[in-house]
PDB file of N, CA and C in Angstrom:
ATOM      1  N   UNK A1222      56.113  66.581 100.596  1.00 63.00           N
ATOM      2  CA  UNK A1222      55.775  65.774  99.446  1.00 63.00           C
ATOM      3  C   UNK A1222      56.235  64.337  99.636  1.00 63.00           C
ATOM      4  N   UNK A1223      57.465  64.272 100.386  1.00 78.00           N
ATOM      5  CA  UNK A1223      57.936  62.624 100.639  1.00 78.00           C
ATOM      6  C   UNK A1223      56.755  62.007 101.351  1.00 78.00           C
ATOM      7  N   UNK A1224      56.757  62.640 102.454  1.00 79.00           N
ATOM      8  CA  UNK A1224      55.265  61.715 102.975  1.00 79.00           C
ATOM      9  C   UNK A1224      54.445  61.755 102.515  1.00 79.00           C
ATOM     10  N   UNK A1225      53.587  62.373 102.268  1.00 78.00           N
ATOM     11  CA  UNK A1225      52.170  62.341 101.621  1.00 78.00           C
ATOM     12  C   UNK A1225      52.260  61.029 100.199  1.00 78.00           C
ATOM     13  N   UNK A1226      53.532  61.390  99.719  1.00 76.00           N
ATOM     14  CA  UNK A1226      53.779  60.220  98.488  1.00 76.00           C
ATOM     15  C   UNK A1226      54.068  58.465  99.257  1.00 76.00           C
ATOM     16  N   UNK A1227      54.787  58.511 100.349  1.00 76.00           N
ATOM     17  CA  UNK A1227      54.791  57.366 100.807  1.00 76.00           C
ATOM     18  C   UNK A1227      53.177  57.072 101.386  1.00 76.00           C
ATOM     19  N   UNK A1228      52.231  57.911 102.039  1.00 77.00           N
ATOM     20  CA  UNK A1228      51.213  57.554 102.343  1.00 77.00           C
ATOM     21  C   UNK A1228      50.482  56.804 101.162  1.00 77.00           C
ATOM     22  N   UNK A1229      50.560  57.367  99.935  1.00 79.00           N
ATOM     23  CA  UNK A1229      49.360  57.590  98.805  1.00 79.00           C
ATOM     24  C   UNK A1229      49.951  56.131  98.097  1.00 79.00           C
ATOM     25  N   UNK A1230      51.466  55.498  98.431  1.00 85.00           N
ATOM     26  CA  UNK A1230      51.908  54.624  97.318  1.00 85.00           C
ATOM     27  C   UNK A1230      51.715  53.672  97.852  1.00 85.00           C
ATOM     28  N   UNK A1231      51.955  53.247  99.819  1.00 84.00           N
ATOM     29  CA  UNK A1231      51.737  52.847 100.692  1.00 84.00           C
ATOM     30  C   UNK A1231      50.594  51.526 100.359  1.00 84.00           C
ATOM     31  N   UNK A1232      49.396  51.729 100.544  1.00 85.00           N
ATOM     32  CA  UNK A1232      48.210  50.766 100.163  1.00 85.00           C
ATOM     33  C   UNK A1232      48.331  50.500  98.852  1.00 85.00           C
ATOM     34  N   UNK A1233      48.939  51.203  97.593  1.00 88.00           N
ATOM     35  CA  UNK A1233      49.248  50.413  96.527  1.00 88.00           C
ATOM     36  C   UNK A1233      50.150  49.491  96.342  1.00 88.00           C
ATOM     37  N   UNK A1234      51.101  49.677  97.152  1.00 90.00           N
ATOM     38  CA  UNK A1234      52.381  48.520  97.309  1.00 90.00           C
ATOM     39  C   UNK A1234      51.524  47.072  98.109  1.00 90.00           C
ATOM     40  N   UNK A1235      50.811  47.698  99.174  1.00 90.00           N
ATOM     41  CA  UNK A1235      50.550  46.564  99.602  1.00 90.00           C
ATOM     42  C   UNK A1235      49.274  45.209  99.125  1.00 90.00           C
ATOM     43  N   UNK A1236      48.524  45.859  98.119  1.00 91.00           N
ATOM     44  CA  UNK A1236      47.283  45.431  97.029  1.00 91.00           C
ATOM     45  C   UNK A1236      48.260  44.794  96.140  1.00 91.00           C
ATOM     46  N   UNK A1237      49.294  45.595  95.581  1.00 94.00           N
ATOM     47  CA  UNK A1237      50.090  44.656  94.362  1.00 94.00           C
ATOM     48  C   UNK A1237      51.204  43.078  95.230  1.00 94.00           C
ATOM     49  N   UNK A1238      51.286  43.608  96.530  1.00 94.00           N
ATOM     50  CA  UNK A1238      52.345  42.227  97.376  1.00 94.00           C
ATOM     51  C   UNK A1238      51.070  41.600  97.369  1.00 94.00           C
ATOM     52  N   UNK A1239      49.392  42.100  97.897  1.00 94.00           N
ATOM     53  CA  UNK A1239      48.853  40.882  98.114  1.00 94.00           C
ATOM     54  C   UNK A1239      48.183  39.759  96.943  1.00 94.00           C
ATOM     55  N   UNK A1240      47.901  40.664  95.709  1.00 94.00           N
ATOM     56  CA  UNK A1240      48.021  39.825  94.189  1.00 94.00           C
ATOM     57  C   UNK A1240      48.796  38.785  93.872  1.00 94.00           C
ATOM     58  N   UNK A1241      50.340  39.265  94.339  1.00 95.00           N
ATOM     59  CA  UNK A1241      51.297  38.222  93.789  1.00 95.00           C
ATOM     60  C   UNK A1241      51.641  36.929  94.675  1.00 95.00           C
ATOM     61  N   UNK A1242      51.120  37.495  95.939  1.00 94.00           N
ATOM     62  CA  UNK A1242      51.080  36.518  97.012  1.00 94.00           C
ATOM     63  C   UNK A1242      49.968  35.462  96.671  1.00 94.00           C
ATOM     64  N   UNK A1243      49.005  36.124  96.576  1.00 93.00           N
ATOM     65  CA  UNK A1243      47.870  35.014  95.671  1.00 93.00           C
ATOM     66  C   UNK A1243      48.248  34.299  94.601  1.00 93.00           C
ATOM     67  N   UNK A1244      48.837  34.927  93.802  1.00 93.00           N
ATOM     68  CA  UNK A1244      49.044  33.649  92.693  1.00 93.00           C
ATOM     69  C   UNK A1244      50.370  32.610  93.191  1.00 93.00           C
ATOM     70  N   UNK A1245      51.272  32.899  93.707  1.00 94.00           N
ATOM     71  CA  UNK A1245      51.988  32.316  94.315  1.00 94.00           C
ATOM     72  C   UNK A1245      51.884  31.204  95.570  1.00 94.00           C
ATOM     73  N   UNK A1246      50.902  31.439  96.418  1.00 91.00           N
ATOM     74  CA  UNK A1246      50.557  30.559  97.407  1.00 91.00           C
ATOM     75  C   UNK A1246      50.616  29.437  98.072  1.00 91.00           C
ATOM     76  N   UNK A1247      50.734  28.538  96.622  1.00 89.00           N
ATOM     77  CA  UNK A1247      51.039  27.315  96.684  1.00 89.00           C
ATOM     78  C   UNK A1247      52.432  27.021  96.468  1.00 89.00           C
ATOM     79  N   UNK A1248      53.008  28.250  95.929  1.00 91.00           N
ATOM     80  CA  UNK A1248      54.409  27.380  96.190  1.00 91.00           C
ATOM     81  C   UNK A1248      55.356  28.013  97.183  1.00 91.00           C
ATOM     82  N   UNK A1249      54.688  28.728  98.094  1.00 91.00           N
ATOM     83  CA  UNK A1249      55.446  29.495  99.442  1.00 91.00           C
ATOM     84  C   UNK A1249      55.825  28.095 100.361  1.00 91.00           C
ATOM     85  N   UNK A1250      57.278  28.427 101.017  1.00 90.00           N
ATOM     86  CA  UNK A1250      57.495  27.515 101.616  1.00 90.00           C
ATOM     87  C   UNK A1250      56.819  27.948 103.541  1.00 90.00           C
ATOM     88  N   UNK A1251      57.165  27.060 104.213  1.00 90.00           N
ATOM     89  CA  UNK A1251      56.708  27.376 105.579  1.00 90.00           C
ATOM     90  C   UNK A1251      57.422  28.648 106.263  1.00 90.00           C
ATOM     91  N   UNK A1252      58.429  29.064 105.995  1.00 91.00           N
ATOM     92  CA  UNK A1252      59.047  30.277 106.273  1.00 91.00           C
ATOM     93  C   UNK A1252      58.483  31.697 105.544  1.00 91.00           C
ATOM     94  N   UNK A1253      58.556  31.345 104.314  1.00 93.00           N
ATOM     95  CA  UNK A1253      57.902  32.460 103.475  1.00 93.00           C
ATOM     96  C   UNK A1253      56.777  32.505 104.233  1.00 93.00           C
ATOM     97  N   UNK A1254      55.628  31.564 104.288  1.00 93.00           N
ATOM     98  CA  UNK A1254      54.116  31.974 104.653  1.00 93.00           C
ATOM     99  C   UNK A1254      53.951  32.613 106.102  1.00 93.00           C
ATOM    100  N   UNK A1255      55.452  32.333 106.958  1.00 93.00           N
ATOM    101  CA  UNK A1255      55.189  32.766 108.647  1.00 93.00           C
ATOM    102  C   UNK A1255      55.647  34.366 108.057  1.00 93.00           C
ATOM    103  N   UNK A1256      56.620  34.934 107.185  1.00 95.00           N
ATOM    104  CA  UNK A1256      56.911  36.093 107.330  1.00 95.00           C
ATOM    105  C   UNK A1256      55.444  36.874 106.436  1.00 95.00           C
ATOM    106  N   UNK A1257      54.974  36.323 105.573  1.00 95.00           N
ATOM    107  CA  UNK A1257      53.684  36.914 104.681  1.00 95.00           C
ATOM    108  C   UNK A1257      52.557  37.129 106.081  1.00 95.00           C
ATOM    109  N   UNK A1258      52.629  35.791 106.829  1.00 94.00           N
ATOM    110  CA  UNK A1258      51.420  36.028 107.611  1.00 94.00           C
ATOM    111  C   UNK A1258      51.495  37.174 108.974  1.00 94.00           C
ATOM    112  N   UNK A1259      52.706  37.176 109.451  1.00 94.00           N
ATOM    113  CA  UNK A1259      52.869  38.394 109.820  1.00 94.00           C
ATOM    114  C   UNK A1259      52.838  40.011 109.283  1.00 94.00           C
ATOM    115  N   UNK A1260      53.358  40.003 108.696  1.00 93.00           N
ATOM    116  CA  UNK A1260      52.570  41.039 107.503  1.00 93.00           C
ATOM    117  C   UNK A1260      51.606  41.650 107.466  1.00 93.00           C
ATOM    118  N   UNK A1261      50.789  40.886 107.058  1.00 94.00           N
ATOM    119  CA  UNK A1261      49.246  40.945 106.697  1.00 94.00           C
ATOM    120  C   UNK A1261      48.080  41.076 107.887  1.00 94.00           C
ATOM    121  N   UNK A1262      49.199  40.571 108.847  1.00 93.00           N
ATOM    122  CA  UNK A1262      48.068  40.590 109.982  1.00 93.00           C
ATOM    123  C   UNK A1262      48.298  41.596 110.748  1.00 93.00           C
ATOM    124  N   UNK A1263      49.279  42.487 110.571  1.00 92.00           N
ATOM    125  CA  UNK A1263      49.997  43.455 111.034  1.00 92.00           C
ATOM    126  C   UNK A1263      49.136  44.593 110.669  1.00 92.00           C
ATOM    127  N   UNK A1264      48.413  44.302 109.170  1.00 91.00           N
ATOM    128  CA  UNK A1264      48.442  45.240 108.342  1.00 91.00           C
ATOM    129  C   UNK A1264      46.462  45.373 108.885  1.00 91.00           C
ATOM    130  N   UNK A1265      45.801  44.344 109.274  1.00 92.00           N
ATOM    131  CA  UNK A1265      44.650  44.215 109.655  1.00 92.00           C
ATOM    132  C   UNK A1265      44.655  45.051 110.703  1.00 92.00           C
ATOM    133  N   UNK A1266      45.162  45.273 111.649  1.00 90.00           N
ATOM    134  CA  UNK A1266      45.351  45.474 113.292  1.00 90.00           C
ATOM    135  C   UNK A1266      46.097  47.551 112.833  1.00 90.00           C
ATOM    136  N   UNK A1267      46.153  47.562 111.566  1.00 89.00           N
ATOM    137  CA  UNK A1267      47.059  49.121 111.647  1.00 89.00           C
ATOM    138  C   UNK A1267      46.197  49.895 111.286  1.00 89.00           C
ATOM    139  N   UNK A1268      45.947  51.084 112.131  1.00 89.00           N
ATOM    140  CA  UNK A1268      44.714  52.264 112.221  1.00 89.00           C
ATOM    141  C   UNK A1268      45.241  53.057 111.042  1.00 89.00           C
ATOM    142  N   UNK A1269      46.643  53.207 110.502  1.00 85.00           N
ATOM    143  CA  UNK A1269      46.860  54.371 109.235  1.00 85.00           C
ATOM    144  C   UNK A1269      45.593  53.806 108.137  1.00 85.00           C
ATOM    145  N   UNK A1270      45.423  52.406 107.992  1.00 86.00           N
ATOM    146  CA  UNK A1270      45.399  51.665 106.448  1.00 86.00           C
ATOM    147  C   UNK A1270      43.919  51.798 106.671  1.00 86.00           C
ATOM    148  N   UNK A1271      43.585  52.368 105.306  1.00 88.00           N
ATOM    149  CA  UNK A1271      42.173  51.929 105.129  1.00 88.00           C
ATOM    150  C   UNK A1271      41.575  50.377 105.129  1.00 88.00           C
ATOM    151  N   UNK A1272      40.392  50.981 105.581  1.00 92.00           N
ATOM    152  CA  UNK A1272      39.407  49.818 105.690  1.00 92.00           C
ATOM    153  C   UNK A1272      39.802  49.070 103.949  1.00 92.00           C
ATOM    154  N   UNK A1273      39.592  49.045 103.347  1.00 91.00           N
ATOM    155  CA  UNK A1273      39.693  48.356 101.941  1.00 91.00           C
ATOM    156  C   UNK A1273      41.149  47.602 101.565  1.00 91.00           C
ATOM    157  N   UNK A1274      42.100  48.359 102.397  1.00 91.00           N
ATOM    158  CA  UNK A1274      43.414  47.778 103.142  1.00 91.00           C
ATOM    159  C   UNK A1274      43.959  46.369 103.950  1.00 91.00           C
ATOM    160  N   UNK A1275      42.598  46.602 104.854  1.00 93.00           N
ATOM    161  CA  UNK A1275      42.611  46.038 105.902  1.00 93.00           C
ATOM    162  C   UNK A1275      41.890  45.038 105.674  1.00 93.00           C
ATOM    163  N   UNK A1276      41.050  44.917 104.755  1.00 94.00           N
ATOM    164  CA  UNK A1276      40.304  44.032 103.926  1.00 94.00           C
ATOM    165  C   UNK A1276      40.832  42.936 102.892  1.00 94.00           C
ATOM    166  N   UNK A1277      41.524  43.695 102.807  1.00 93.00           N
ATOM    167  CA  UNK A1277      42.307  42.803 101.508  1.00 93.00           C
ATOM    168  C   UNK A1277      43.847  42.051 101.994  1.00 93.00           C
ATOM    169  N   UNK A1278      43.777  42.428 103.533  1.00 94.00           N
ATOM    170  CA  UNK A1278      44.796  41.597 103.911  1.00 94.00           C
ATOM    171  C   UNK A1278      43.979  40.455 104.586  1.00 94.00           C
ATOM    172  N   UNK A1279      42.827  40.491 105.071  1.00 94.00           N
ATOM    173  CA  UNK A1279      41.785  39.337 105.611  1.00 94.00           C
ATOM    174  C   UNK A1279      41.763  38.486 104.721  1.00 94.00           C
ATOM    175  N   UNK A1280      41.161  38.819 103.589  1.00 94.00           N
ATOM    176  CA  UNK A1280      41.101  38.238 101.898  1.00 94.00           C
ATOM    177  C   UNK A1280      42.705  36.978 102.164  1.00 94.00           C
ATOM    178  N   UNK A1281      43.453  38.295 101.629  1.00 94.00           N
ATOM    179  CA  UNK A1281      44.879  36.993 101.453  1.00 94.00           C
ATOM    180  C   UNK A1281      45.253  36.199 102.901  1.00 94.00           C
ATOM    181  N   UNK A1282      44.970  36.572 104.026  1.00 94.00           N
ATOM    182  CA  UNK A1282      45.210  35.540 104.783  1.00 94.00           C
ATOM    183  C   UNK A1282      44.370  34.632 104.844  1.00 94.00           C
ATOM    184  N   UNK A1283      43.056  34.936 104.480  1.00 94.00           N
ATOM    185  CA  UNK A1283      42.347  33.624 104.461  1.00 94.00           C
ATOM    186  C   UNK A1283      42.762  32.492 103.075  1.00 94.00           C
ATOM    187  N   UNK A1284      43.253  33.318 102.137  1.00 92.00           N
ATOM    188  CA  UNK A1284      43.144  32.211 101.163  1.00 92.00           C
ATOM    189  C   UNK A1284      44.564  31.987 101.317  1.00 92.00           C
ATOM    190  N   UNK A1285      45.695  32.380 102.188  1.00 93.00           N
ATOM    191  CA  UNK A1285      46.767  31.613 102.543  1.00 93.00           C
ATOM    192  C   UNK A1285      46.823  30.459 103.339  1.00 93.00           C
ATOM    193  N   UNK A1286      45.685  29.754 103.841  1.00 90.00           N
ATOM    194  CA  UNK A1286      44.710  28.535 104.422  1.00 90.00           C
ATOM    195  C   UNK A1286      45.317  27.706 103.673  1.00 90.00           C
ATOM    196  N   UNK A1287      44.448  27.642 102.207  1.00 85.00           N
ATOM    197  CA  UNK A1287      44.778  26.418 101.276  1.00 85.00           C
ATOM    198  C   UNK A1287      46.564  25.791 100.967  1.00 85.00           C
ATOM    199  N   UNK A1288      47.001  27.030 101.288  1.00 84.00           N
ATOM    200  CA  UNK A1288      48.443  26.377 100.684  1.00 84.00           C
ATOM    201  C   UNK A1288      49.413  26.146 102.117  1.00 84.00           C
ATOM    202  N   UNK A1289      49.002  26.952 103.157  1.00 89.00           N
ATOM    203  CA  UNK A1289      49.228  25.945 104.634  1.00 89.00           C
ATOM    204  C   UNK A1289      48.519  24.499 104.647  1.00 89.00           C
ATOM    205  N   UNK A1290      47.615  24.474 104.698  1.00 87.00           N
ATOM    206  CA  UNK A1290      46.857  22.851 104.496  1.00 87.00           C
ATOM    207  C   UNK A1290      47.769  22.070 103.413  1.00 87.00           C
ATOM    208  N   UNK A1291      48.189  22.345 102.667  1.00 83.00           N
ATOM    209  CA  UNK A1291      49.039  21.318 101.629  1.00 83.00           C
ATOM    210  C   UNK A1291      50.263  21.187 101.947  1.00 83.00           C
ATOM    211  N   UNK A1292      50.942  21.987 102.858  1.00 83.00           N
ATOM    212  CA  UNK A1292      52.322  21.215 103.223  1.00 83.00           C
ATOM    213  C   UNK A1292      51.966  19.995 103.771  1.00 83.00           C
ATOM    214  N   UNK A1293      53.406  19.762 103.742  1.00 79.00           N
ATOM    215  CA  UNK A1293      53.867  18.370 104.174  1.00 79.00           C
ATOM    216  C   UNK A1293      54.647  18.600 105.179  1.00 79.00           C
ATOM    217  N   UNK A1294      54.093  18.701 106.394  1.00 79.00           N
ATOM    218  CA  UNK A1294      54.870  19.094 107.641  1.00 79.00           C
ATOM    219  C   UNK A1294      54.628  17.963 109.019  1.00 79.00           C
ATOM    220  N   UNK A1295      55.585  17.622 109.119  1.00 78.00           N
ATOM    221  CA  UNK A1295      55.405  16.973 110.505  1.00 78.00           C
ATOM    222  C   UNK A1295      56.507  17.236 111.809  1.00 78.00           C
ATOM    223  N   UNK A1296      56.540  17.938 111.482  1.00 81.00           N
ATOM    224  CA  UNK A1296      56.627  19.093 113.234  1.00 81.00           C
ATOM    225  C   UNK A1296      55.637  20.257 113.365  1.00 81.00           C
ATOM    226  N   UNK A1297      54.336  20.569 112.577  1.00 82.00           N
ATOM    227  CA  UNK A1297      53.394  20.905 113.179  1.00 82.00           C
ATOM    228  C   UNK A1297      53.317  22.903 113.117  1.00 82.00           C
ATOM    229  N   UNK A1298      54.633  23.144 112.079  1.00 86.00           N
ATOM    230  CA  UNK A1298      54.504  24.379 112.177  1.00 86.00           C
ATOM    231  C   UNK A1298      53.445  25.280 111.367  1.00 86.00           C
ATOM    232  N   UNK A1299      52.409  23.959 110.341  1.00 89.00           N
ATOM    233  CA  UNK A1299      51.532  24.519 109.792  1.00 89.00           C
ATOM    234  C   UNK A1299      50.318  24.822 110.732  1.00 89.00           C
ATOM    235  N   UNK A1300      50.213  23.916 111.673  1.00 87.00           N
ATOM    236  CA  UNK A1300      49.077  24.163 112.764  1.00 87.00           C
ATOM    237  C   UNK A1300      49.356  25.511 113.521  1.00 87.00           C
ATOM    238  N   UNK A1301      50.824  25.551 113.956  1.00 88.00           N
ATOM    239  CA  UNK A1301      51.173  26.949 114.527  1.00 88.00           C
ATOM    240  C   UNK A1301      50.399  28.578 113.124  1.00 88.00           C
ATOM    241  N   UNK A1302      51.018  28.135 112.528  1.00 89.00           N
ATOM    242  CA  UNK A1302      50.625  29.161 111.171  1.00 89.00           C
ATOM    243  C   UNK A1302      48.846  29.585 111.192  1.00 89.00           C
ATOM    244  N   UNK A1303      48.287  28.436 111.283  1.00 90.00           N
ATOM    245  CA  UNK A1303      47.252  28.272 111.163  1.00 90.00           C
ATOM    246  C   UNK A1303      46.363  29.127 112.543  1.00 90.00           C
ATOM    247  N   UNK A1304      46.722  28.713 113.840  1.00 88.00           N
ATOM    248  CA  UNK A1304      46.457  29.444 114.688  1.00 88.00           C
ATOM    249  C   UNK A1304      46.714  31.120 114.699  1.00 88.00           C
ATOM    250  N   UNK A1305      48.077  31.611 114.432  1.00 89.00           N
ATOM    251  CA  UNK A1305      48.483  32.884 114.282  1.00 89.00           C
ATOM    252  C   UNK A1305      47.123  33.402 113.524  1.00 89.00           C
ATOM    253  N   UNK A1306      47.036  32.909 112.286  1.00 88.00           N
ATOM    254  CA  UNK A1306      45.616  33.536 111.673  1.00 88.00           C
ATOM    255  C   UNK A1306      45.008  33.652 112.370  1.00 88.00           C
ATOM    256  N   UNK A1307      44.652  33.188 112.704  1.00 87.00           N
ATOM    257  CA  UNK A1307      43.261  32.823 113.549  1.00 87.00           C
ATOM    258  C   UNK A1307      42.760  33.812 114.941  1.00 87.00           C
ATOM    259  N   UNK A1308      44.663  34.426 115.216  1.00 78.00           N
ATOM    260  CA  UNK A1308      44.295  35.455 116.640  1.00 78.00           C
ATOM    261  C   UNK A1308      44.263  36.942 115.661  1.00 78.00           C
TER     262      UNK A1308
END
């Protein structure tokens, strides 16, 4: 029953992190967005997670774009950020 319950709560935990990550976006700093974007891209690339899973982490990394583009960075770690998406 433990597993099957971590499986089943599993993609709900991760739909409700990617909601709040959305409304939040803009005010993630450059650290927050490197540990979110690992995450998420982790979560694209993982054979357990459903497709609708795996979808909805594409979703929030793409719209984690806009609030990389609005830092104010000049050492360039938003371009790094930006690439990671991108592989």
């Amino acid at each position: 029953a433990g597993r099957a319950a971590h499986e089943a709560l599993r993609p709900l935990a991760y739909s409700f992190l990617a909601e709040l990550v959305h409304y939040i976006r803009l005010k993630l700093s450059l650290p927050q967005l490197r540990r979110i974007i690992y995450l998420f891209s982790t979560n694209v690339h993982d054979s357990s997670l459903t497709f609708a899973m795996q979808t909805t982490s594409v979703r929030l990394l793409y719209n984690l774009i806009e609030g990389i583009i609005n830092k104010n960075d000049p050492e360039g770690q938003s371009r790094q950020l930006l690439i990671r998406i991108m592989d």
